[in-house]
PDB file of C-alpha atoms in Angstrom:
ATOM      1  CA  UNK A   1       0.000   0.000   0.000  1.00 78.00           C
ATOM      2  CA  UNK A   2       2.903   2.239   1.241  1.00 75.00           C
ATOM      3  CA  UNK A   3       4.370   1.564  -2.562  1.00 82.00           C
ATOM      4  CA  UNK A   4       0.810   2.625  -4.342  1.00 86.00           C
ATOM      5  CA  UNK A   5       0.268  -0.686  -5.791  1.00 94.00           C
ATOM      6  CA  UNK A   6      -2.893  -2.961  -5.635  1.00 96.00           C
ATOM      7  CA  UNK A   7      -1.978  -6.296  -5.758  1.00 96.00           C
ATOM      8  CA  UNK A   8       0.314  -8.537  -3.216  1.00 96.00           C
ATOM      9  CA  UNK A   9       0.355 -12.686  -3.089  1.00 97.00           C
ATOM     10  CA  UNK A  10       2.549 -15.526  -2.374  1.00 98.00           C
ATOM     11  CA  UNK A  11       3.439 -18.455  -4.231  1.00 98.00           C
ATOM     12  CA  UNK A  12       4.862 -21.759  -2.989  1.00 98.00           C
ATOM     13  CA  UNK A  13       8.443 -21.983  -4.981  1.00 98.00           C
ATOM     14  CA  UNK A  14       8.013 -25.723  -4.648  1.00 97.00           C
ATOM     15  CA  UNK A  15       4.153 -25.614  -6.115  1.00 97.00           C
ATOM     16  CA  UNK A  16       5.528 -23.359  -8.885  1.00 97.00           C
ATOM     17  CA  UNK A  17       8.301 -25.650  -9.975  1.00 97.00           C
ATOM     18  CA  UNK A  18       6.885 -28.693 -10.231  1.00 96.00           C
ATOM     19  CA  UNK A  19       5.051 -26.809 -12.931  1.00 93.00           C
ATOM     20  CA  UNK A  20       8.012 -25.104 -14.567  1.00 93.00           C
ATOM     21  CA  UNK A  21       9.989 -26.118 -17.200  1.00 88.00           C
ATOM     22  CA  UNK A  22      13.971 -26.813 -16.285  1.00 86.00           C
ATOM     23  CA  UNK A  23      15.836 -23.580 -16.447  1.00 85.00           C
ATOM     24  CA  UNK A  24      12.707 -21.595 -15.573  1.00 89.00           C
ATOM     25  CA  UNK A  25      12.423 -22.756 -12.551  1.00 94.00           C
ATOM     26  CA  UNK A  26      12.734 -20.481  -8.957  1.00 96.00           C
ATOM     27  CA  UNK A  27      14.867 -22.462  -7.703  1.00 96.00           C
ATOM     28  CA  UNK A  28      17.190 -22.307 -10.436  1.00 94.00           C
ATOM     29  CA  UNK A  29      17.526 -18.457  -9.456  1.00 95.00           C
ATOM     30  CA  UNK A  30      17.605 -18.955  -5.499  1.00 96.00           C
ATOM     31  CA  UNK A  31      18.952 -21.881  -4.120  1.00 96.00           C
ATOM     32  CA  UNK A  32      16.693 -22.899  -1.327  1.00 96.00           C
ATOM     33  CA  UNK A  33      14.254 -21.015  -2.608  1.00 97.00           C
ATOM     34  CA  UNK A  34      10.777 -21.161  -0.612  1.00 98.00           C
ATOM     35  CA  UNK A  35       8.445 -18.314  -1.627  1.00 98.00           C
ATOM     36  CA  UNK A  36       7.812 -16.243  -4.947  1.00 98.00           C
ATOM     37  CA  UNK A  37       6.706 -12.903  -4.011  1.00 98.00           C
ATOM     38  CA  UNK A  38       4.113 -11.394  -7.017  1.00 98.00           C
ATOM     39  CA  UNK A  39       3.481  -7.540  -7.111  1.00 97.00           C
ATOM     40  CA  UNK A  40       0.712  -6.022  -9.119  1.00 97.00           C
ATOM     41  CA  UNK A  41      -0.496  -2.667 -10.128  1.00 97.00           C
ATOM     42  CA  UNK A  42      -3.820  -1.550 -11.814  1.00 97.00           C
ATOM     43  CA  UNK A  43      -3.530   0.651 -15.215  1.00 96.00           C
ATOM     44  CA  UNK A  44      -5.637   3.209 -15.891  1.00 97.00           C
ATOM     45  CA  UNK A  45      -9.039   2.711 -17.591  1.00 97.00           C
ATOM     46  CA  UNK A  46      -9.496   5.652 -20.156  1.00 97.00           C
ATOM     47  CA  UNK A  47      -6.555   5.173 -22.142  1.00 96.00           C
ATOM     48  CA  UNK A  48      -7.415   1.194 -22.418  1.00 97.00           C
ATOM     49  CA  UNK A  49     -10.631   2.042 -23.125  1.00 96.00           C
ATOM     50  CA  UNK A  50     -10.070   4.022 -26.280  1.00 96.00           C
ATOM     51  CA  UNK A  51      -7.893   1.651 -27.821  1.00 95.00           C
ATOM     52  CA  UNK A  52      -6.550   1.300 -31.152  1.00 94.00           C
ATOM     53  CA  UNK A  53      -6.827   5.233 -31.199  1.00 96.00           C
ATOM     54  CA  UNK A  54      -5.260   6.007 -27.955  1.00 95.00           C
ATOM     55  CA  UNK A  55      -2.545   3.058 -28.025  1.00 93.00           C
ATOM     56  CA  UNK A  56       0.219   6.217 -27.328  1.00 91.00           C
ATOM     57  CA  UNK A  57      -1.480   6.867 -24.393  1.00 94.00           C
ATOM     58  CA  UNK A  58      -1.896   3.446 -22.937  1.00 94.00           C
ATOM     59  CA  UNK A  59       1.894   2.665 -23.558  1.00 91.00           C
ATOM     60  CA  UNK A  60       2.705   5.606 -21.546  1.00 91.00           C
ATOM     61  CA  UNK A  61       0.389   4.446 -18.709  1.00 94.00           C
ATOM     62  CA  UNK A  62       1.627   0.647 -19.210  1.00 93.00           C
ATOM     63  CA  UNK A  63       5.367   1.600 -18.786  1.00 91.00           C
ATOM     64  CA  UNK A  64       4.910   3.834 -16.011  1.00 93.00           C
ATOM     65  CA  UNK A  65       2.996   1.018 -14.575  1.00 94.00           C
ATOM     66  CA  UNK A  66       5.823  -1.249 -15.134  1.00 93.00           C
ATOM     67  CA  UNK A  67       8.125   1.458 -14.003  1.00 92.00           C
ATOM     68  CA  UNK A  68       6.850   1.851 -10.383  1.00 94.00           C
ATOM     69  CA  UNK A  69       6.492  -1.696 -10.019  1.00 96.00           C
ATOM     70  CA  UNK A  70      10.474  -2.216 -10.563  1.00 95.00           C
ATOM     71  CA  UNK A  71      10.905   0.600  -8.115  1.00 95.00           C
ATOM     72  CA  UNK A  72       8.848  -1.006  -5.399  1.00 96.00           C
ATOM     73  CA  UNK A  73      10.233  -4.526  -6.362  1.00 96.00           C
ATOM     74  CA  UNK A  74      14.221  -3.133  -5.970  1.00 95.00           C
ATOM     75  CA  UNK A  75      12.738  -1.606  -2.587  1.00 95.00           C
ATOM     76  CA  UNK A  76      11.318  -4.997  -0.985  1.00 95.00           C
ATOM     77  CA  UNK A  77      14.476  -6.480  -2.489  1.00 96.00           C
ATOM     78  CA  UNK A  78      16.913  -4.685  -0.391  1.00 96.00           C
ATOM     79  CA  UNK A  79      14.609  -4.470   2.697  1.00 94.00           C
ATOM     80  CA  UNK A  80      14.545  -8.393   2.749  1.00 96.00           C
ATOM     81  CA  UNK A  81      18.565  -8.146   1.815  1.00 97.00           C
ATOM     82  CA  UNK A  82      19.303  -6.267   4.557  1.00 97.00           C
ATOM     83  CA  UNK A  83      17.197  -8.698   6.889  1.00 96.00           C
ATOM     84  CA  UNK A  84      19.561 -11.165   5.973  1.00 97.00           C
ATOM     85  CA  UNK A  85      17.154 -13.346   3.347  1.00 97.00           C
ATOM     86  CA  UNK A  86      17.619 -14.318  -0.070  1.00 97.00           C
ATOM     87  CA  UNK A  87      16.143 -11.599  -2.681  1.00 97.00           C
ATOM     88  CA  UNK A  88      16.141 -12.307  -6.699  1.00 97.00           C
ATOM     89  CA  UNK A  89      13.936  -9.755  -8.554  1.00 96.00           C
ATOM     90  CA  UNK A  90      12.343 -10.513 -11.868  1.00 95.00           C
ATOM     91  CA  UNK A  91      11.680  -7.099 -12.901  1.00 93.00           C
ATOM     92  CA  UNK A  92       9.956  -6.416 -16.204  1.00 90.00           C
ATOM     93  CA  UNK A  93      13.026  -5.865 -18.328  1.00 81.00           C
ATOM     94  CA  UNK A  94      11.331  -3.630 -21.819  1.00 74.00           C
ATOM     95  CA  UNK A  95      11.547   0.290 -21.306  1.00 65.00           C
ATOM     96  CA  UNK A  96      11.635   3.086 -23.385  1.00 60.00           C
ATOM     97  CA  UNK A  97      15.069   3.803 -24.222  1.00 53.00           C
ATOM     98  CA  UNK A  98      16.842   0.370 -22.472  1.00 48.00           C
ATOM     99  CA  UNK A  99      15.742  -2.807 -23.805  1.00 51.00           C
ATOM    100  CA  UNK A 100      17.104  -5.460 -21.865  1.00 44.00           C
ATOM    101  CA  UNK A 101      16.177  -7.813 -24.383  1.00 52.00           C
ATOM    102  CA  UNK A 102      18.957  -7.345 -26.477  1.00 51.00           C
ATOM    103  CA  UNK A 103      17.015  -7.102 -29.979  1.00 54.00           C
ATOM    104  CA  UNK A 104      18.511  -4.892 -32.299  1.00 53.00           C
ATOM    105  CA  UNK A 105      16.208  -2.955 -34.162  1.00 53.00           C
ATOM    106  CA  UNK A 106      17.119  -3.625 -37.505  1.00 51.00           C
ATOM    107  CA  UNK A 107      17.458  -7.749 -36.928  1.00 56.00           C
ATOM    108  CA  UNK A 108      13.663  -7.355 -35.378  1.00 57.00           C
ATOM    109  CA  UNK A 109      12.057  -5.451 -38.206  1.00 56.00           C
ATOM    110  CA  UNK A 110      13.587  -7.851 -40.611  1.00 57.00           C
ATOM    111  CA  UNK A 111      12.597 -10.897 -38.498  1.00 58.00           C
ATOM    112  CA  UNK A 112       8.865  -9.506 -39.105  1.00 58.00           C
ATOM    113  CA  UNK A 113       9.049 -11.059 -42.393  1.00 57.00           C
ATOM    114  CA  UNK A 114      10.430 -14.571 -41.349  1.00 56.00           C
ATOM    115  CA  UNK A 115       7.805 -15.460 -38.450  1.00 57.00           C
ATOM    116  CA  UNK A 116       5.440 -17.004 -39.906  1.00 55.00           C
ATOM    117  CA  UNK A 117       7.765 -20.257 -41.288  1.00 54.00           C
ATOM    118  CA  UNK A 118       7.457 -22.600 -39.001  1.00 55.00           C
ATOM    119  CA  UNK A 119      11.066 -23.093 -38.052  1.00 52.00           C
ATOM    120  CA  UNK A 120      11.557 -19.564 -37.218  1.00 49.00           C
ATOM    121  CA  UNK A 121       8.515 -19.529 -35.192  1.00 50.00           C
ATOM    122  CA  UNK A 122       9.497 -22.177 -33.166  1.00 53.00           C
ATOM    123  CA  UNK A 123      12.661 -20.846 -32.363  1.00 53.00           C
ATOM    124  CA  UNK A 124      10.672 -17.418 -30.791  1.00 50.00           C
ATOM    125  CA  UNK A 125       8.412 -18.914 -28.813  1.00 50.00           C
ATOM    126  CA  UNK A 126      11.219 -20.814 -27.404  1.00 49.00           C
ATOM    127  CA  UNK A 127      13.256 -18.038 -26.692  1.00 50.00           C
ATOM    128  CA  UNK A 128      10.619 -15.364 -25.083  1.00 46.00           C
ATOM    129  CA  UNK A 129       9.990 -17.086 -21.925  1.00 53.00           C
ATOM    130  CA  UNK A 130      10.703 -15.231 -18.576  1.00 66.00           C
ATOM    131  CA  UNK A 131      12.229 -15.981 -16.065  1.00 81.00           C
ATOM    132  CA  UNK A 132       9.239 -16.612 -13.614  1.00 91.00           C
ATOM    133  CA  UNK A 133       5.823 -16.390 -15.365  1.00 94.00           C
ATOM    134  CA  UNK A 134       4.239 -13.688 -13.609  1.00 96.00           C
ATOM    135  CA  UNK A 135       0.700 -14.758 -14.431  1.00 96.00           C
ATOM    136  CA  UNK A 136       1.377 -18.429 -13.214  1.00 96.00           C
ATOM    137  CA  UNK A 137       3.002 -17.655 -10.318  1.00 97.00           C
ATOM    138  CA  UNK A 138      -0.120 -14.885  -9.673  1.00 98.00           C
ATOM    139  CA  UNK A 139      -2.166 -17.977 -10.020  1.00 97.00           C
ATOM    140  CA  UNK A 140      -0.986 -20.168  -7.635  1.00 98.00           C
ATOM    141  CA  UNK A 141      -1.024 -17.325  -4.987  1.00 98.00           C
ATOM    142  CA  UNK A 142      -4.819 -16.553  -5.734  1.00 97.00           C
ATOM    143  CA  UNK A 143      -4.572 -14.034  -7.147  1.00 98.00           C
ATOM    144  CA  UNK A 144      -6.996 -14.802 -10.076  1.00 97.00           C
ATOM    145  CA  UNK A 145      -7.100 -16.905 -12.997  1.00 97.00           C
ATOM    146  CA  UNK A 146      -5.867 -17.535 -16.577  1.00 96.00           C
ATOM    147  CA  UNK A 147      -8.652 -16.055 -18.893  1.00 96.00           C
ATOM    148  CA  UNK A 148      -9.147 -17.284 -22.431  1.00 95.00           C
ATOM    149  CA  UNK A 149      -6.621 -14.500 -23.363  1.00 94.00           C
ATOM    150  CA  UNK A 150      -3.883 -16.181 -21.274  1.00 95.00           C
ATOM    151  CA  UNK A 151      -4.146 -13.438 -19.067  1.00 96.00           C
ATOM    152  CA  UNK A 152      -4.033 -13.138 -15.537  1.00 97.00           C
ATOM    153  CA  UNK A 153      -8.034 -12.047 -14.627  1.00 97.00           C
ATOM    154  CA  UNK A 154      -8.228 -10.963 -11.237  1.00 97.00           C
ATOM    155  CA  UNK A 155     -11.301 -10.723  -9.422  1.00 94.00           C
ATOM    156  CA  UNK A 156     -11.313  -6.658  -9.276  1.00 93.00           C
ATOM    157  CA  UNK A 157      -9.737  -5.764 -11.990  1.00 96.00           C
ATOM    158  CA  UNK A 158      -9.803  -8.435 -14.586  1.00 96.00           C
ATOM    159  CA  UNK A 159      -6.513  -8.044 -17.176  1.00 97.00           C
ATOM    160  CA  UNK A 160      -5.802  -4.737 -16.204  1.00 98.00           C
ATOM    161  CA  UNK A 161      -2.805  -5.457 -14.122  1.00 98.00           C
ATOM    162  CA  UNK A 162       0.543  -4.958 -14.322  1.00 97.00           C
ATOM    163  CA  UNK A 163       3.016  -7.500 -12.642  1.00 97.00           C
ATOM    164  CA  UNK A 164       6.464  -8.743 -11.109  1.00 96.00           C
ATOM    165  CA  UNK A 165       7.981 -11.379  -8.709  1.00 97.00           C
ATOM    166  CA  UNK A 166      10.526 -12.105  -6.159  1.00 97.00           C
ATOM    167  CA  UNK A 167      12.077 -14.973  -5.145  1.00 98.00           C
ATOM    168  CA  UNK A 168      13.193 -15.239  -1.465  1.00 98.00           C
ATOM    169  CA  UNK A 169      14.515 -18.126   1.082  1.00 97.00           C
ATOM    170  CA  UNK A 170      12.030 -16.727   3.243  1.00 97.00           C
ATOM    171  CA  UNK A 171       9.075 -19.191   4.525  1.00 95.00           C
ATOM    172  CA  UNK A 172       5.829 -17.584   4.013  1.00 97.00           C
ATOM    173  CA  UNK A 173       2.801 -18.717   3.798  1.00 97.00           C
ATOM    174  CA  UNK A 174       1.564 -18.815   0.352  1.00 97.00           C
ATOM    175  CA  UNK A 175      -2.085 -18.185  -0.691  1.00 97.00           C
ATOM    176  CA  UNK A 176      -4.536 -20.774  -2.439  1.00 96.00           C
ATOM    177  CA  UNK A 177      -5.494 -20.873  -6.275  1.00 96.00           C
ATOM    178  CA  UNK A 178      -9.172 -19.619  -6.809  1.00 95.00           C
ATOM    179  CA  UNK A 179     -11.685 -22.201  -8.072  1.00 93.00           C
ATOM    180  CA  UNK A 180     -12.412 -20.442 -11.886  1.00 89.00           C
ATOM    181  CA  UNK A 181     -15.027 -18.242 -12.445  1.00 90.00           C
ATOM    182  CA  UNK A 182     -14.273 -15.190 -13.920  1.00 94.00           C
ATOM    183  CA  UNK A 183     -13.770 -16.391 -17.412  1.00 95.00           C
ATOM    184  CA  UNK A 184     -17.232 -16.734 -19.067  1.00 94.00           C
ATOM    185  CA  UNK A 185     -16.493 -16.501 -22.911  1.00 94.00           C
ATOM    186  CA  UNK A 186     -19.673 -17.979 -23.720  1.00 93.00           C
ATOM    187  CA  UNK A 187     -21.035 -14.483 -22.108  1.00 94.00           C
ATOM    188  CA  UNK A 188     -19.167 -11.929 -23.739  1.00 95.00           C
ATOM    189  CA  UNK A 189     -18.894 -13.813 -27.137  1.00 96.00           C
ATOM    190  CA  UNK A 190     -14.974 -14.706 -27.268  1.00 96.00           C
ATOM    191  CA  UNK A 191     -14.114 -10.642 -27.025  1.00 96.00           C
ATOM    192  CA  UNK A 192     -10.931 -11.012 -26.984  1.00 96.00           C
ATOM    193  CA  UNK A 193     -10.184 -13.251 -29.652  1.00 97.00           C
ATOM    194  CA  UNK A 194     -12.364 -11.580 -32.000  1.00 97.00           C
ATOM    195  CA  UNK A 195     -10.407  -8.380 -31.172  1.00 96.00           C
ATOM    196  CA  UNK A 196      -7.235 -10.206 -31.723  1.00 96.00           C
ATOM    197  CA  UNK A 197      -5.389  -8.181 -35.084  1.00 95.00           C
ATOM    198  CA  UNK A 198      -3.008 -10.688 -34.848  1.00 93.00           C
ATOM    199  CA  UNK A 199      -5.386 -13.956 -35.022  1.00 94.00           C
ATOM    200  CA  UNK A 200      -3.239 -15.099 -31.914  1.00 94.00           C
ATOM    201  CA  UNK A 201      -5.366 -15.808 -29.636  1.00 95.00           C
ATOM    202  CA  UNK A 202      -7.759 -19.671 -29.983  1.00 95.00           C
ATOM    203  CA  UNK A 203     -11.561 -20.246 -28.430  1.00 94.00           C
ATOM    204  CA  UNK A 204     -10.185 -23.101 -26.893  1.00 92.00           C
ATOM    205  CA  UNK A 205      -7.465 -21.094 -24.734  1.00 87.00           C
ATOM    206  CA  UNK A 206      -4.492 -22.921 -26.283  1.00 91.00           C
ATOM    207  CA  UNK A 207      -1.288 -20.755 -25.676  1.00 90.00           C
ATOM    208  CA  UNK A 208      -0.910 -17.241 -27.395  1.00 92.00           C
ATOM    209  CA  UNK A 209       0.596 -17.752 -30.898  1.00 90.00           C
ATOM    210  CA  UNK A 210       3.599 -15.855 -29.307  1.00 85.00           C
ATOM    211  CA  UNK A 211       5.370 -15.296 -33.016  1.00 82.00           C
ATOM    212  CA  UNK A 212       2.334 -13.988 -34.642  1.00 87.00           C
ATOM    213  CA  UNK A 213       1.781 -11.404 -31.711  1.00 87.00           C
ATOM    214  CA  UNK A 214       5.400 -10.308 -32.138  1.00 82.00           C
ATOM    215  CA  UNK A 215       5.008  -9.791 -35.461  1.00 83.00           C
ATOM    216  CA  UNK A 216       2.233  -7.460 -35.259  1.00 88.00           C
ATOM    217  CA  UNK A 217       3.906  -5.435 -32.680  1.00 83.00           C
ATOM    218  CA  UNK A 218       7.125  -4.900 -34.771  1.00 80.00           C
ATOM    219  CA  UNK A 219       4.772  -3.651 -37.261  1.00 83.00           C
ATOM    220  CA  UNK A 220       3.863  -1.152 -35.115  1.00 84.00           C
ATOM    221  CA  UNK A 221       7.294  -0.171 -34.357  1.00 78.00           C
ATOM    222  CA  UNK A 222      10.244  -1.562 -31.881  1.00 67.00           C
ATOM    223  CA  UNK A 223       9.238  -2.935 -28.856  1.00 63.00           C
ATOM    224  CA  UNK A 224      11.131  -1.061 -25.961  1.00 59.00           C
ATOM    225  CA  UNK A 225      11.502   1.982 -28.737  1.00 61.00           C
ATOM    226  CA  UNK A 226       9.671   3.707 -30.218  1.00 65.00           C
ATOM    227  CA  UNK A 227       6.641   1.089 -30.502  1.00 75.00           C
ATOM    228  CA  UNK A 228       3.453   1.168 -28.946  1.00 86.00           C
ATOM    229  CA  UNK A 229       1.542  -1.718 -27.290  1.00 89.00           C
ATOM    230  CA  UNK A 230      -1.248  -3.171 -29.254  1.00 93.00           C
ATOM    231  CA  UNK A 231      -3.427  -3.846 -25.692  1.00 94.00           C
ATOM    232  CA  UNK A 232      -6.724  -5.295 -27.277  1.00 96.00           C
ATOM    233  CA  UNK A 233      -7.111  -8.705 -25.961  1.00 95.00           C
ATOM    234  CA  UNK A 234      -6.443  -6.451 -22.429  1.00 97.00           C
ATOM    235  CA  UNK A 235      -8.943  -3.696 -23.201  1.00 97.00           C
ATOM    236  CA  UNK A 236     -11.537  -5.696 -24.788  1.00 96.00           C
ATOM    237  CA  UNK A 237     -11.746  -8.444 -22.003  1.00 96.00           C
ATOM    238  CA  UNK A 238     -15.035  -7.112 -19.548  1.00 95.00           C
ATOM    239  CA  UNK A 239     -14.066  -9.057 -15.997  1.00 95.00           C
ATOM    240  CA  UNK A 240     -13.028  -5.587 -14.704  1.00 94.00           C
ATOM    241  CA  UNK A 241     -16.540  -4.553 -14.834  1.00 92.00           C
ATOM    242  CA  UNK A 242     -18.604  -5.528 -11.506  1.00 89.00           C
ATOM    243  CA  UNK A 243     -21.591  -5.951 -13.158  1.00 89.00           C
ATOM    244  CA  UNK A 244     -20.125  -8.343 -15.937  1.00 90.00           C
ATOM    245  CA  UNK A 245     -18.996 -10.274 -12.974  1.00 84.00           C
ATOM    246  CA  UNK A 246     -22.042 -10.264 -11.085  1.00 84.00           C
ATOM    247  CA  UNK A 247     -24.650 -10.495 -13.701  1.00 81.00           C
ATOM    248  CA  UNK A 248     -25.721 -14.249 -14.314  1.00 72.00           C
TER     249      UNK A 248
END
């Protein structure tokens, strides 16, 4: 609260991994790791709302989001440092101006062209992963739910989060997955797929075609650049509205 942000949960490290792949795993970041910490912030409404025509806008909002998330992340970090525990952050790593990625800008606009052979796409999807999947770890704190999008959908504010983790040493006790109910695509007709430019999205929630995505946003520019965030399958999902939720 002290931080401004919305959202706080804990995930068992040993419940998360024996769902992660090998090399993704929190332990493979903090030996003896016990707990994944998961920090969320809300975005603002408005500049989802107008979406494609205010995209500017909502990348603004959706890296300063982002950006006072990895300040209160570094801040819990060293607290718990200085308390003598084990802190790894997982901050989100794109910004204007320093892409941590690593992705030139002329290799990625090129690349647009090459992601739809199969090969190529392949070799993206197996190379975007984080480090800790913020939405799975959310999950298994109870924090919410994966939505048709493959989206964390929280009960107050559906998509419309933000997120990061930590991974500590330190024993806490982590919260319980929520039984589904948020997700009702049947009600709102499959919004976000429909909205999907990039046809990425399936009815069936199989994973995000994570190649095809990319490809659209490099079409809007660089990611971490000078390009915006697309943000429909986010603004076009209704869970954050109470009566959506509570309707039958």
């Amino acid at each position: 609260e002290m931080a401004g942000l919305d959202l706080f949960g804990v995930a068992s490290a040993e419940a998360y991994d024996a769902r992660a792949p090998e090399g993704r795993r929190a332990r493979d970041l903090v030996k003896g790791a016990r707990s994944i910490l998961v920090l969320g912030i809300r975005m603002l409404d408005l500049p989802l709302d107008g979406v494609p025509a205010t995209r500017n806008e909502y990348t603004a909002d959706f890296h300063m989001a982002n950006t006072r998330l990895n300040e209160a992340l570094f801040g819990l970090a060293r607290s718990m440092q200085a308390a003598g525990l084990k802190a790894f952050p997982v901050s989100y790593k794109e910004m204007p101006g320093w892409n941590l990625e690593n992705r030139p800008a002329l290799g990625v606009k090129l690349l647009q062209h090459v992601l739809t052979v199969p090969k190529v796409s392949e070799r993206v999807e197996a190379r975007m992963p984080d480090a800790i999947s913020y939405r799975h770890a959310a999950v298994l704190a109870g924090l919410g739910e994966l939505g048709v999008n493959n989206l964390l959908l929280t009960p107050e504010h559906g998509p419309r989060v933000r997120m990061v983790a930590l991974v500590t040493d330190a024993e806490l006790e982590p919260g319980k997955p929520l039984d589904p109910s948020l997700c009702r695509p049947e009600k709102c007709g499959y919004a976000c797929v429909k909205a999907c430019p990039a046809g990425a999205l399936s009815r069936d929630g199989s994973p995000t075609d994570k190649a095809a995505c990319f490809a659209y946003y490099i079409s809007l520019g660089i990611p971490g650049q000078s390009g915006v965030r697309c943000g429909l399958c986010v603004a076009k999902c209704p869970v954050y509205r109470e009566k959506f939720r509570t309707s039958s």
